[in-house]
Short mmCIF file of C-alpha atoms in Angstrom, two decimals:
data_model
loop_
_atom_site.label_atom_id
_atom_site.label_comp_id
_atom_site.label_asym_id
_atom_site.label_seq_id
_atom_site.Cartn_x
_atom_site.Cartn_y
_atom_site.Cartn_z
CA UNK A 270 165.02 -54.09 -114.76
CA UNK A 271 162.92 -52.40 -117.51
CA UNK A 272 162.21 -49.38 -115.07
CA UNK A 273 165.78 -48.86 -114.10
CA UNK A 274 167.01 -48.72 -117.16
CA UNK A 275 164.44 -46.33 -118.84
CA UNK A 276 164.86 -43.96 -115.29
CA UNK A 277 169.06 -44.31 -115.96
CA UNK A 278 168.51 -43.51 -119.84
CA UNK A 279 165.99 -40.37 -118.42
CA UNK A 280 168.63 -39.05 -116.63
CA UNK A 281 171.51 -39.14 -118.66
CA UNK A 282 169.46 -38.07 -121.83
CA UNK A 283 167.72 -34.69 -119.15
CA UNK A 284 171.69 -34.19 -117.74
CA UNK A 285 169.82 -34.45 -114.43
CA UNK A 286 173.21 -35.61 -112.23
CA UNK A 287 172.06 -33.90 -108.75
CA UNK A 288 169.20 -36.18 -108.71
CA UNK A 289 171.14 -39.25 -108.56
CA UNK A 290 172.61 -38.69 -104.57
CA UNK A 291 169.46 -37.90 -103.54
CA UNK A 292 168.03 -41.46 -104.84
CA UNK A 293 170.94 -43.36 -103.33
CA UNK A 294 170.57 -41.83 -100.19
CA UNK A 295 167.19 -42.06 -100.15
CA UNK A 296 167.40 -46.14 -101.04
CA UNK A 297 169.98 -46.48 -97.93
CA UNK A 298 167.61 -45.03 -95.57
CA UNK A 299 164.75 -47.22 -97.08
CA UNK A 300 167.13 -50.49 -96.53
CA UNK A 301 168.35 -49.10 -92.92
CA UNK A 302 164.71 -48.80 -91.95
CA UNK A 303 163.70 -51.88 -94.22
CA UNK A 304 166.32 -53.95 -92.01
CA UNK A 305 165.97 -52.55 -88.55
CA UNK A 306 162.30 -53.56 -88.30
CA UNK A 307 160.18 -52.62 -84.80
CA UNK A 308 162.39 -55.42 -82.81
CA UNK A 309 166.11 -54.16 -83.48
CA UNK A 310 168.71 -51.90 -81.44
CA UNK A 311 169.08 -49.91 -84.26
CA UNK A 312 165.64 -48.60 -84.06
CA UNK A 313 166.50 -45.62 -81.01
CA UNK A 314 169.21 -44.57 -83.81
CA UNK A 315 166.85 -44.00 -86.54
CA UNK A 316 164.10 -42.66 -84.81
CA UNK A 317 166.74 -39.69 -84.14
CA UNK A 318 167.37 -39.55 -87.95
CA UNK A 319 163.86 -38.02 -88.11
#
């Protein structure tokens, strides 16, 4: 959790809010993709993401 914490003190300390969304959303779409693997419905759905 070392890097977390030191990337979470970076942004408060840099006041660099906007960032923040953009990582979330950017870990949700890693998980969706992460999960959905080559074998799942959900695959047509993200292929349209793109």
């Amino acid at each position: 959790m070392g890097f977390f914490s030191e990337f979470w003190q970076f942004l408060k300390e840099r006041k660099l809010w906007w960032i923040t969304p953009i990582i979330v959303t950017l870990i949700i779409l890693g998980l969706i993709i992460f999960v959905a693997g080559p074998q799942s419905p959900v695959a047509p759905f993200i292929y349209t993401l793109f």
